[in-house]
mmCIF file of C-alpha atoms and ligand atoms in Angstrom:
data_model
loop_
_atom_site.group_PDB
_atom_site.id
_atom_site.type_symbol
_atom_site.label_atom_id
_atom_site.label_comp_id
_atom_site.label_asym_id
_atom_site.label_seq_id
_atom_site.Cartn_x
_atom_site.Cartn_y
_atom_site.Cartn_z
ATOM 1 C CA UNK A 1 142.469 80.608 70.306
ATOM 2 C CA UNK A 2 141.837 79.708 66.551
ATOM 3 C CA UNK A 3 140.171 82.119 64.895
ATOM 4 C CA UNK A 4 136.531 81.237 63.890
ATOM 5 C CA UNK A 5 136.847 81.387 59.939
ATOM 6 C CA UNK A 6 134.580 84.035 57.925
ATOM 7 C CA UNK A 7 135.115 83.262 54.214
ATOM 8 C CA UNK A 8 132.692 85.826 52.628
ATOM 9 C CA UNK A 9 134.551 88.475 54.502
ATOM 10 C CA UNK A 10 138.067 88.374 53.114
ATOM 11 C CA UNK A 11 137.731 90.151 50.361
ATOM 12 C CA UNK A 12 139.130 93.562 51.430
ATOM 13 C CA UNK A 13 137.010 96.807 49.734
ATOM 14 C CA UNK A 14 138.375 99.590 52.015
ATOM 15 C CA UNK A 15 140.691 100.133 55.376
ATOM 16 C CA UNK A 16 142.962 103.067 54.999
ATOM 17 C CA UNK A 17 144.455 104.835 57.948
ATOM 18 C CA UNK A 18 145.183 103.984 61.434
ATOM 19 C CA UNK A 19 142.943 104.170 65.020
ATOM 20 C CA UNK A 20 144.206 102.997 68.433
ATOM 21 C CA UNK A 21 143.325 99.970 70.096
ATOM 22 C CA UNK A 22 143.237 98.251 73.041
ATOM 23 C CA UNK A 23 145.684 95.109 72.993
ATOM 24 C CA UNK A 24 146.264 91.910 74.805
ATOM 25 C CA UNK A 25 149.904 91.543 74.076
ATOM 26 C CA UNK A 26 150.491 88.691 76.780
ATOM 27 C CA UNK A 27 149.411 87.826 80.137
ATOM 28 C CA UNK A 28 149.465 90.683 82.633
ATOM 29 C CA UNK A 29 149.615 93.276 79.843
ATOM 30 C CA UNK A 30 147.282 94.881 77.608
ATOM 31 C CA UNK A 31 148.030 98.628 75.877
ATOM 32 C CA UNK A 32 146.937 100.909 74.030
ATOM 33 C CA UNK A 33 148.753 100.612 70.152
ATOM 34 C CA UNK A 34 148.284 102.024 66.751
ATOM 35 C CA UNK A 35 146.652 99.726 64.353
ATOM 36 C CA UNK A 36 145.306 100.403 60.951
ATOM 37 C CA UNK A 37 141.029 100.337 60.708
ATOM 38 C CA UNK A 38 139.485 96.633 59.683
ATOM 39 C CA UNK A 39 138.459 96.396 55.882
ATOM 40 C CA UNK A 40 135.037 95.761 55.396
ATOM 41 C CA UNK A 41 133.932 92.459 53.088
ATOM 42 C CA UNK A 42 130.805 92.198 51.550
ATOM 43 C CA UNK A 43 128.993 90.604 54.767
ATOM 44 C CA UNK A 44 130.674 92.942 57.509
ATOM 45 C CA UNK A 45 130.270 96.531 58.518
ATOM 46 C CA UNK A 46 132.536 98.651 60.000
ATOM 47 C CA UNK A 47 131.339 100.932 63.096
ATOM 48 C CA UNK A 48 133.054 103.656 64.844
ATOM 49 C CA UNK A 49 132.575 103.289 68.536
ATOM 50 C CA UNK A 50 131.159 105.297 70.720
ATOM 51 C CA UNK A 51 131.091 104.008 73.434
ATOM 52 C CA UNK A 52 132.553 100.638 75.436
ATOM 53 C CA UNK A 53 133.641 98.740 78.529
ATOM 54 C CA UNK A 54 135.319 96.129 80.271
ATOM 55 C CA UNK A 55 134.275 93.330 81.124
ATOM 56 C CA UNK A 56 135.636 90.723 84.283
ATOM 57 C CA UNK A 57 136.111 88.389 81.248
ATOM 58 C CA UNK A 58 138.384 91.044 80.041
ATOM 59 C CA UNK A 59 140.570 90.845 83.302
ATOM 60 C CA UNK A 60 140.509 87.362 82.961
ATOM 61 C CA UNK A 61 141.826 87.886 79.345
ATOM 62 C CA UNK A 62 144.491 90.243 81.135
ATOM 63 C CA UNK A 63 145.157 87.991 83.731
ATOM 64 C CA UNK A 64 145.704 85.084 81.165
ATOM 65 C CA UNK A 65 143.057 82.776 82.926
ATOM 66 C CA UNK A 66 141.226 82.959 79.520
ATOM 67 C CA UNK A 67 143.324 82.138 76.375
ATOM 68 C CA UNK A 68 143.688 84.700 73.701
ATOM 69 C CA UNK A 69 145.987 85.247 70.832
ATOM 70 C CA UNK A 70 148.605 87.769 71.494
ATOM 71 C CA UNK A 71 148.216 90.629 69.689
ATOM 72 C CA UNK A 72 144.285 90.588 69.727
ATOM 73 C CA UNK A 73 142.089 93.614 70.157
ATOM 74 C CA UNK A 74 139.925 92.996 72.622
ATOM 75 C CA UNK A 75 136.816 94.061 73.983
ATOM 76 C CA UNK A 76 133.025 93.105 73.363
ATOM 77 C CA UNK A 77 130.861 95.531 74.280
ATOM 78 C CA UNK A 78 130.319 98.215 71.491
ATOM 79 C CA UNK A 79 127.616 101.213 70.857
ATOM 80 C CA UNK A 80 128.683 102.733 67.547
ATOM 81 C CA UNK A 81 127.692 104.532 64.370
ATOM 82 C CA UNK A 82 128.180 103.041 61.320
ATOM 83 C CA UNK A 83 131.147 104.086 59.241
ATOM 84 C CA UNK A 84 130.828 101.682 55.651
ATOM 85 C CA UNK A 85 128.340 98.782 55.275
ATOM 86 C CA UNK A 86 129.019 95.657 53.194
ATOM 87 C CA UNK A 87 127.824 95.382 49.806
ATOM 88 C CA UNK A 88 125.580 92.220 50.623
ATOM 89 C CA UNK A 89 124.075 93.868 53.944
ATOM 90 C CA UNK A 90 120.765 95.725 53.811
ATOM 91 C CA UNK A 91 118.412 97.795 55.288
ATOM 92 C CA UNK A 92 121.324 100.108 56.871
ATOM 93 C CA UNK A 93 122.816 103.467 56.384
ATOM 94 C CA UNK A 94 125.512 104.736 57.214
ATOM 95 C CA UNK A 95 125.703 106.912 60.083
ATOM 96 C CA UNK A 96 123.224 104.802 61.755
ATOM 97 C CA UNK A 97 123.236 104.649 66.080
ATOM 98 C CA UNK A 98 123.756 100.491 66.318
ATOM 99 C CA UNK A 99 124.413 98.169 69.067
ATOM 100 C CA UNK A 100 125.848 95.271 68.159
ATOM 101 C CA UNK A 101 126.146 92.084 70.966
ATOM 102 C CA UNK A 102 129.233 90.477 72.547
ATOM 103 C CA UNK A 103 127.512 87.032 70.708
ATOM 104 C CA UNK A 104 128.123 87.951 67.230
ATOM 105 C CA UNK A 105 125.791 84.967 65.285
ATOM 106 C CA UNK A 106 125.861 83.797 62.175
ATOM 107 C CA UNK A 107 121.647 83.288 61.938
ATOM 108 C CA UNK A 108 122.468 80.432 59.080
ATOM 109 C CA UNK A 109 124.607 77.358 60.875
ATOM 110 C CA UNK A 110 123.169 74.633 62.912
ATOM 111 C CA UNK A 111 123.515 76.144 66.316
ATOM 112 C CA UNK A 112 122.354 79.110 65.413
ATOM 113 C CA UNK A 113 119.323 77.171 63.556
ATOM 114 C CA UNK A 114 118.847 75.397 66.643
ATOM 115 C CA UNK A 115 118.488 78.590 69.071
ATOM 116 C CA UNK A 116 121.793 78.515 70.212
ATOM 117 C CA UNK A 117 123.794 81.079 68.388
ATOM 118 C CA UNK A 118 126.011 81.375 71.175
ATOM 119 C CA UNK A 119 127.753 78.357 70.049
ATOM 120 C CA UNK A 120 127.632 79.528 66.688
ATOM 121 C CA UNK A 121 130.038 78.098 64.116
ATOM 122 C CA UNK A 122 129.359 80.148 61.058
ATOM 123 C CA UNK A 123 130.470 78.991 57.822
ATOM 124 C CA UNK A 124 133.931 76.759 59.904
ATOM 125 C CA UNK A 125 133.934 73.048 58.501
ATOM 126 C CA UNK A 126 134.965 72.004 62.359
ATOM 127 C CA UNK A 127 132.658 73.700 64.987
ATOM 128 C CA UNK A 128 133.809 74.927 68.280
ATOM 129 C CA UNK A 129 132.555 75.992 71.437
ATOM 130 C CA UNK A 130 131.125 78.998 72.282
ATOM 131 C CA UNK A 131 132.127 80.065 68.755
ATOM 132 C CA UNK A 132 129.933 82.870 68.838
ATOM 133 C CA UNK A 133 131.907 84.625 70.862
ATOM 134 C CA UNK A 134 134.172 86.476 68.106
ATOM 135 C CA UNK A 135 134.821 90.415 69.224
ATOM 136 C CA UNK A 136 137.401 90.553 71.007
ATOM 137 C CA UNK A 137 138.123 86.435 71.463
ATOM 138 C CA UNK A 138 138.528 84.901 68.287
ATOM 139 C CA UNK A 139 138.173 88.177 65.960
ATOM 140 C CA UNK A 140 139.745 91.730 67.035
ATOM 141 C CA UNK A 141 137.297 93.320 69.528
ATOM 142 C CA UNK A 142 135.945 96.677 70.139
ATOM 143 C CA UNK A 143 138.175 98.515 72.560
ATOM 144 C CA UNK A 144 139.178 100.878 69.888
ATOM 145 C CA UNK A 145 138.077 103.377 67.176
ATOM 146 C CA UNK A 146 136.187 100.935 64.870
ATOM 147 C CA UNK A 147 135.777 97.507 64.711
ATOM 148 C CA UNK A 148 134.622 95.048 62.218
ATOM 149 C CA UNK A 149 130.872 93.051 62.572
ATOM 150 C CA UNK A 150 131.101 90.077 61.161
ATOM 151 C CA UNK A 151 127.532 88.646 59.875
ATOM 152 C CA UNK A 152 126.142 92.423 60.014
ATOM 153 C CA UNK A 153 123.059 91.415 58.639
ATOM 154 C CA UNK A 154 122.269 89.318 62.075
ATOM 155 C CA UNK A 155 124.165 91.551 64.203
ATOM 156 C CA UNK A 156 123.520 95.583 63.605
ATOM 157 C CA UNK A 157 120.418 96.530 66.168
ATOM 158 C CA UNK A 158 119.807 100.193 65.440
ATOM 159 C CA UNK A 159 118.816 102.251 68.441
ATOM 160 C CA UNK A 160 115.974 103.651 69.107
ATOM 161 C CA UNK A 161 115.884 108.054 68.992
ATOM 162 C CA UNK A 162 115.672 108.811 72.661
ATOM 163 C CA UNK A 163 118.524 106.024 73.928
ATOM 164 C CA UNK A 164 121.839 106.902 74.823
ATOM 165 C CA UNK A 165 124.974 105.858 74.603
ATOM 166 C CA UNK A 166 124.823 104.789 78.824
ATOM 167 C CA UNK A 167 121.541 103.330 78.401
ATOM 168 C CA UNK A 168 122.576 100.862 75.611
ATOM 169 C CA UNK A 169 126.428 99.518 76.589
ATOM 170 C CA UNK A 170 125.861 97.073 79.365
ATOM 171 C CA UNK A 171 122.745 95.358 77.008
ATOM 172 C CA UNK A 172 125.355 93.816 74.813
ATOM 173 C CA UNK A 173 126.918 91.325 77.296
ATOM 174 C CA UNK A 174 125.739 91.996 80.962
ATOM 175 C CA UNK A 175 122.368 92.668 80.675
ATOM 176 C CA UNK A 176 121.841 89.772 78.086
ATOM 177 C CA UNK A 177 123.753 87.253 79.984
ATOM 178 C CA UNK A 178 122.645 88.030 83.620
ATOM 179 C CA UNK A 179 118.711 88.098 82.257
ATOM 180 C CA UNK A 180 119.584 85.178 80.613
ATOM 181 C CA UNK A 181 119.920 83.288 83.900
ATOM 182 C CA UNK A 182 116.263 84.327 84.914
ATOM 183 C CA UNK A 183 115.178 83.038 81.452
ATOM 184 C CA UNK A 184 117.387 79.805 81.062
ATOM 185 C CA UNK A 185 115.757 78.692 84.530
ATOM 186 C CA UNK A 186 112.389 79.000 83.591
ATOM 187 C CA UNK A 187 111.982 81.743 86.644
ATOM 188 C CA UNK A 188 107.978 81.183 86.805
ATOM 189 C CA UNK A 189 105.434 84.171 88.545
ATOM 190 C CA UNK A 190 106.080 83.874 92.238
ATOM 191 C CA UNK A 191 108.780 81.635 92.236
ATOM 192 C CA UNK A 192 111.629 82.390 95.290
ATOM 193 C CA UNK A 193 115.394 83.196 93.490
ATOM 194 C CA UNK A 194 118.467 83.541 95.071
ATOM 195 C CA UNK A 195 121.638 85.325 93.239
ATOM 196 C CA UNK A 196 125.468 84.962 94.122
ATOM 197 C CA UNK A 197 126.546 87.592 94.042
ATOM 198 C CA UNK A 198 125.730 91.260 93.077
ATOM 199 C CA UNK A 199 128.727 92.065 90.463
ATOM 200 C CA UNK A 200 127.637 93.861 87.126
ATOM 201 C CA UNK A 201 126.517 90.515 86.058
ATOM 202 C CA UNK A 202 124.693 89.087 89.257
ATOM 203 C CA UNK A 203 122.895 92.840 89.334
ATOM 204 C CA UNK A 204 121.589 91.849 85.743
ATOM 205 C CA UNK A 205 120.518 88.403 86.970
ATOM 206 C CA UNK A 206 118.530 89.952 89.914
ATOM 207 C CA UNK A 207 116.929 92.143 87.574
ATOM 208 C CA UNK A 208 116.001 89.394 85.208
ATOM 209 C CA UNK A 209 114.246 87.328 88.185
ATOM 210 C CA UNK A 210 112.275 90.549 88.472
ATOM 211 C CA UNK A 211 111.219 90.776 85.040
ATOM 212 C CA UNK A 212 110.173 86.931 84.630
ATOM 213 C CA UNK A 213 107.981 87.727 88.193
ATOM 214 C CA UNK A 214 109.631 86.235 91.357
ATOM 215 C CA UNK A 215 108.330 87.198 94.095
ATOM 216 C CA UNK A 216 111.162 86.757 96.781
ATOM 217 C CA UNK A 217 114.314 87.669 95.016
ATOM 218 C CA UNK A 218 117.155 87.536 97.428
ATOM 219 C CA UNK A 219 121.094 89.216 96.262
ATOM 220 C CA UNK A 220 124.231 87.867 98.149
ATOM 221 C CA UNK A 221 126.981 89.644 98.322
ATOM 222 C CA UNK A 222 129.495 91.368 100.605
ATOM 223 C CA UNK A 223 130.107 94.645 99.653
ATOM 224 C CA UNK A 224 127.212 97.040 100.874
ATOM 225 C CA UNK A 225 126.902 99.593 97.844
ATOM 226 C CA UNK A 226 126.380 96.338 95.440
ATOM 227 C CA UNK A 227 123.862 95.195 97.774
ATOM 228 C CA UNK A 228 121.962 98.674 98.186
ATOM 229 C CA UNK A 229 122.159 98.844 94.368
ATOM 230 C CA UNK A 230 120.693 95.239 94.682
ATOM 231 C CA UNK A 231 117.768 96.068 96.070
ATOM 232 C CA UNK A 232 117.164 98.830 93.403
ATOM 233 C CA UNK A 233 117.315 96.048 90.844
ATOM 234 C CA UNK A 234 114.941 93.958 92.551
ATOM 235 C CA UNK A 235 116.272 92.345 95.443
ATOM 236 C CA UNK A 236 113.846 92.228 98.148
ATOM 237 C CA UNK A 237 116.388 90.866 100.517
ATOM 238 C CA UNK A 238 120.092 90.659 100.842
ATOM 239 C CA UNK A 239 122.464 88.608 102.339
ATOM 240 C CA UNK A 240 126.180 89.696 103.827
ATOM 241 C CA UNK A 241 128.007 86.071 103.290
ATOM 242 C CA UNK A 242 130.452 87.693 105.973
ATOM 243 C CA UNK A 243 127.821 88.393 108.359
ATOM 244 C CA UNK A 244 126.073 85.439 107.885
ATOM 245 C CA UNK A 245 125.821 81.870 106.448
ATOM 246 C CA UNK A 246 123.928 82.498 103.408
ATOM 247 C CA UNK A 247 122.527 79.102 102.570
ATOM 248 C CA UNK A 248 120.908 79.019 106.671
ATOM 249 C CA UNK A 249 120.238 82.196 105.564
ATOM 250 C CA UNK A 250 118.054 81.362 102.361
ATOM 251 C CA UNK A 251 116.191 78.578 104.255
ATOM 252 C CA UNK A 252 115.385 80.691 106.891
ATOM 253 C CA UNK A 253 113.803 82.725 104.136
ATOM 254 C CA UNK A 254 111.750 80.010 102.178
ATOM 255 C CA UNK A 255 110.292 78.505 105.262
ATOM 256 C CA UNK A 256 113.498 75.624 105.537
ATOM 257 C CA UNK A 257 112.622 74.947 102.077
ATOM 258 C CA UNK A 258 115.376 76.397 99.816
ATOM 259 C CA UNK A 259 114.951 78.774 96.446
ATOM 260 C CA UNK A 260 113.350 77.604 93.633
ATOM 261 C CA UNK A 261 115.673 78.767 91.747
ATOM 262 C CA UNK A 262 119.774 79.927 92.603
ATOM 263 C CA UNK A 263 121.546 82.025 90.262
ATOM 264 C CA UNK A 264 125.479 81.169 90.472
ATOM 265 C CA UNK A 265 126.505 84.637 88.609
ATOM 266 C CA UNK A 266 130.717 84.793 89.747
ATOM 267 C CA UNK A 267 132.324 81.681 88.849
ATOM 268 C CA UNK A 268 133.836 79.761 92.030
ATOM 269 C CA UNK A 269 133.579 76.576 93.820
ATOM 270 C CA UNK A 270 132.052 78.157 97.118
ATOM 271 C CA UNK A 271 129.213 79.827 94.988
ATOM 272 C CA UNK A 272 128.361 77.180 92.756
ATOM 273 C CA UNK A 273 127.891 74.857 96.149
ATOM 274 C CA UNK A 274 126.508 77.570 97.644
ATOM 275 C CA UNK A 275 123.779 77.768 95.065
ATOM 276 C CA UNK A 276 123.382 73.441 94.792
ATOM 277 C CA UNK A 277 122.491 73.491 98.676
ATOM 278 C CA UNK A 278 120.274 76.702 98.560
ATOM 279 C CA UNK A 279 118.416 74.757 95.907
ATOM 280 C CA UNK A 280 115.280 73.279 96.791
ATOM 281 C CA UNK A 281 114.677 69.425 95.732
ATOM 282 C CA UNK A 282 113.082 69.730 92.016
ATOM 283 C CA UNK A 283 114.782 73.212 92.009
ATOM 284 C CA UNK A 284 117.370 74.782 89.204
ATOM 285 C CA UNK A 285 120.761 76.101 89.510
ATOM 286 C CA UNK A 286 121.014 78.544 86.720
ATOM 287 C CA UNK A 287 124.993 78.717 86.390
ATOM 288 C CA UNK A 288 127.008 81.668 84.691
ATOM 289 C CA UNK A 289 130.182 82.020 86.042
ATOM 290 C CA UNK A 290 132.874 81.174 84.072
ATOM 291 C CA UNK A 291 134.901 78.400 86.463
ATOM 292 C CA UNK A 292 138.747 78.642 86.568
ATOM 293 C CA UNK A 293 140.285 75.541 86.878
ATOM 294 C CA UNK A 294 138.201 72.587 87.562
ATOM 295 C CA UNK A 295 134.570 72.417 89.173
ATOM 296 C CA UNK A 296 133.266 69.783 91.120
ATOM 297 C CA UNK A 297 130.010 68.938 92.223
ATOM 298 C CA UNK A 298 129.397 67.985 95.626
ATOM 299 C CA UNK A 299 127.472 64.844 95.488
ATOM 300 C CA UNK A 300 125.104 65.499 99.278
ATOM 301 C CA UNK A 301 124.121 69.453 98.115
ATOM 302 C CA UNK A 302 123.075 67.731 94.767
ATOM 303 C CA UNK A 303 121.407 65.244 96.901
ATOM 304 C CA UNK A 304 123.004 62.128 95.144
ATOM 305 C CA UNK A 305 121.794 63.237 91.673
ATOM 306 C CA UNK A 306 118.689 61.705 92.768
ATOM 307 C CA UNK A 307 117.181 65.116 93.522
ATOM 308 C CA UNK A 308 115.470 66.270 90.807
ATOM 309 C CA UNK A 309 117.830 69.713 90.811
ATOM 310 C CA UNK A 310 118.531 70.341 87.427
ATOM 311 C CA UNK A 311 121.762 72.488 86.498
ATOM 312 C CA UNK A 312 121.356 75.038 83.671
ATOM 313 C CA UNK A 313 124.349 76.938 81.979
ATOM 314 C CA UNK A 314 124.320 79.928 79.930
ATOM 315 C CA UNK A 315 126.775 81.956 77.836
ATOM 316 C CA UNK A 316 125.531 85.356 76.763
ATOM 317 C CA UNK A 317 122.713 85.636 74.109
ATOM 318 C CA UNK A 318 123.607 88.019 70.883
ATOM 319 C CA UNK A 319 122.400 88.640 67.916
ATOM 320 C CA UNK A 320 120.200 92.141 66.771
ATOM 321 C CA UNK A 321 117.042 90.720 67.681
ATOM 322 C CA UNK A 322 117.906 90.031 71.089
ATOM 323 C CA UNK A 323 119.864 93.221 71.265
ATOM 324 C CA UNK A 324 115.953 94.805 70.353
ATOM 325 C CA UNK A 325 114.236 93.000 73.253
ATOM 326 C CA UNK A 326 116.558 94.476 75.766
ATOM 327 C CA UNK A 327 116.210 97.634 74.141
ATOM 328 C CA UNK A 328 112.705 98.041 74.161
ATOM 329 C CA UNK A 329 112.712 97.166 77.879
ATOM 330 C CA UNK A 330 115.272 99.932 78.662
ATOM 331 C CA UNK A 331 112.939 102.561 76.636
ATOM 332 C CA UNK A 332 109.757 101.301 78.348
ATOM 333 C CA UNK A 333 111.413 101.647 81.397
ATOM 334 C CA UNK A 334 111.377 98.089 83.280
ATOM 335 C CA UNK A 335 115.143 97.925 82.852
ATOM 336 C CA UNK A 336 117.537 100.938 84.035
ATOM 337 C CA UNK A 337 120.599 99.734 84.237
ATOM 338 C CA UNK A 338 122.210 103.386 84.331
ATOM 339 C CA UNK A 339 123.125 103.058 88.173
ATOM 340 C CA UNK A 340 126.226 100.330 87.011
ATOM 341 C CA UNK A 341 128.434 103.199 85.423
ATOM 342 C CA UNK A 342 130.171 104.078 88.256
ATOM 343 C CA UNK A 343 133.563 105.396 85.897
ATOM 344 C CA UNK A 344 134.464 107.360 82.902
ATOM 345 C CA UNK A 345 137.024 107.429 80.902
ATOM 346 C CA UNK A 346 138.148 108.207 77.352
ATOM 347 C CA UNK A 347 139.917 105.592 75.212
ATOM 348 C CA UNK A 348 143.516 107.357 75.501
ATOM 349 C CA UNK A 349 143.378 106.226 79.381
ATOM 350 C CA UNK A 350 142.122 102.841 79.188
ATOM 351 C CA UNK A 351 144.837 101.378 80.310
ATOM 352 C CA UNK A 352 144.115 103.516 83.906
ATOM 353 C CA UNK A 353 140.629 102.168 83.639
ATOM 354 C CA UNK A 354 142.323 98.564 83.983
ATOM 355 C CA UNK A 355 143.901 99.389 86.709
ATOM 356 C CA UNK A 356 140.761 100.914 88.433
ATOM 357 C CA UNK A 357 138.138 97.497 87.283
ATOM 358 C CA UNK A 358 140.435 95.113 87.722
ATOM 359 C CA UNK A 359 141.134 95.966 90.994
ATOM 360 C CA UNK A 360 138.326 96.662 92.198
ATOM 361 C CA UNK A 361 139.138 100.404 93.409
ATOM 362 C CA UNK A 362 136.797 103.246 94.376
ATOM 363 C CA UNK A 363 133.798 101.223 94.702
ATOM 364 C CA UNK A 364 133.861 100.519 90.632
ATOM 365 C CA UNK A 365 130.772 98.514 89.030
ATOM 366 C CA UNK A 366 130.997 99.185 85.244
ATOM 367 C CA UNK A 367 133.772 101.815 83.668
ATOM 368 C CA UNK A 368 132.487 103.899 80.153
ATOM 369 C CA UNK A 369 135.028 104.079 77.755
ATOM 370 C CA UNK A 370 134.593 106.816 75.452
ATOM 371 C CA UNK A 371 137.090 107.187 72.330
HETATM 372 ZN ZN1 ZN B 401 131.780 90.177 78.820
HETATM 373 ZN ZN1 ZN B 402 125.718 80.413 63.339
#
């Protein structure tokens, strides 16, 4: 992966001593090494983490299904206090509580001028997909002591006195990208929305229906405890694809009808198809799983693209404004996403915490990671 070129951050001001880090140092293998801290340039700050995860994109990483550069820090999901603060950022201090997104947007190129930061190129001549997506991708991440934040100025969201650490991780990727579903499909008061299936992310998306006012929000999945935890974030009914066909399933539920709107939130062939024939006609498929290999779609579930089903994709929203809005709805209280840390560990045993997510063991949802 090229890395996404920040030119008014290369001019080094500080970076003395060492921290660990987590890093990818080739397929099936990430450790824990000694690297020295990032310098901070005039744009950037430099926050020492509190608290992070890991992410399935992380095992994917791991797994090398997603392309990284050897020797990256990875990681994108950071709660932090602010260490040293570029000379052209304001309105920070430091020792400030931040959250910073896994979308880390530049707020000034054309993508991000357009509302879609996500792609962000920042100041690149060439623009690339999803170049947003720095920590941990394109730039070293945030499974570590301290990272950098590029483009500070869009990207530091303090928190709020009365948030923790717990409350705020899983708003910088999860909660922003499974919401995001809801929001990218328009979800409108009443409508009937189906989500495949009830991982960290799918649990976000079911909560997101709930917040944009469906009134028949249905979670698919086949482990029980995701599907009890489900119903806490919003589900009104769930479906055991084991136990039964979930698409006959869904129509039985919407009067032979289909959802208004299905939510493909895990990233495989079945699901996506799955979600195209749960679809009523005029419907959405709100799409995002990130598809290994190649994805087809099935021309009768998409009803010869003559349908009126409209496909939607979505890679996580960042930024500090966004980070805000999910904020606030944590501190109101319409979002509690503090059922989803199921682990703990400190940043010395992350590479046990690897073991335990990417495998799925001991009924994990989300690990902390505590340095
Ligand atoms: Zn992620
Ligand atoms: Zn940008």
């Amino acid at each position: 992966m090229c890395a996404v070129s920040v030119p008014q951050g290369q001019q080094p001001t500080s970076g003395t001593g060492s921290m660990r880090a987590a890093v990818f140092e080739r397929p099936g293998l990430i450790s824990l090494q000694e690297r020295p801290i990032p310098t901070c340039g005039p744009t950037d700050a430099i926050v020492r983490v509190t608290m992070t995860t890991i992410c399935g994109t992380d095992v994917h990483i791991l797994r090398g299904e997603y392309p990284v550069a050897p020797g990256r820090i990875i990681g994108h999901e950071p709660v932090g206090v602010i260490q040293e603060i570029g000379s052209a950022v304001t309105g920070y201090e430091v020792g400030d509580r931040v959250l910073v997104g896994a979308i880390t947007p530049c707020g000034t190129c054309f993508f991000c001028q357009h509302g879609t930061g996500a792609q962000c190129s920042g100041h690149a001549d060439e623009w690339e997909m999803i170049g947003g997506w720095r920590l941990g991708n394109s730039a070293d991440g945030v499974q570590a002591d301290f990272f950098r934040v590029p483009y500070a100025q869009a990207n530091l969201a303090k928190i709020p006195d009365g948030l923790s650490d717990e409350q705020c991780v899983l708003l910088a990727d999860i909660a922003s990208t499974g919401i995001s579903a809801a929001e990218s499909a328009d979800v409108q008061i009443g409508d009937s929305v189906a989500v495949f299936a009830q991982g960290p992310i799918g649990l976000c998306a079911t909560a997101g229906a709930r917040l944009k006012g469906a009134s028949l929000i249905i979670g698919i999945d086949a482990i029980e405890k995701r599907l009890n935890i489900s119903r806490e974030m919003g589900a009104n009914e769930v479906i055991d694809f084991t136990q039964e066909d979930p698409v006959a399933a869904i129509k039985r539920l919407t009067g032979g009808r289909g959802v208004d709107v299905a939510i493909e939130a895990l990233g495989l062939q079945q699901t996506f198809e799955w979600c195209l024939e749960a679809t009523r006609p005029g419907g959405v498929v709100s799409s995002l799983g990130v598809y290994g290999g190649k994805l087809e779609i099935p021309v009768e579930p998409f009803i010869y693209g003559i349908g009126d089903k409209d496909i939607k994709t979505t890679l996580c929203p960042g930024g500090k404004a966004r980070m805000h809005t999910l904020m606030s709805l944590v501190s109101t209280g319409r979002l509690d996403l503090s059922k989803l840390i199921s682990h703990r560990f400190k940043l010395d045993d992350i590479e046990d915490a690897y073991e335990l997510f990417s495998n799925q063991r001991d009924g994990v949802v989300k690990v902390a990671i505590i340095p």
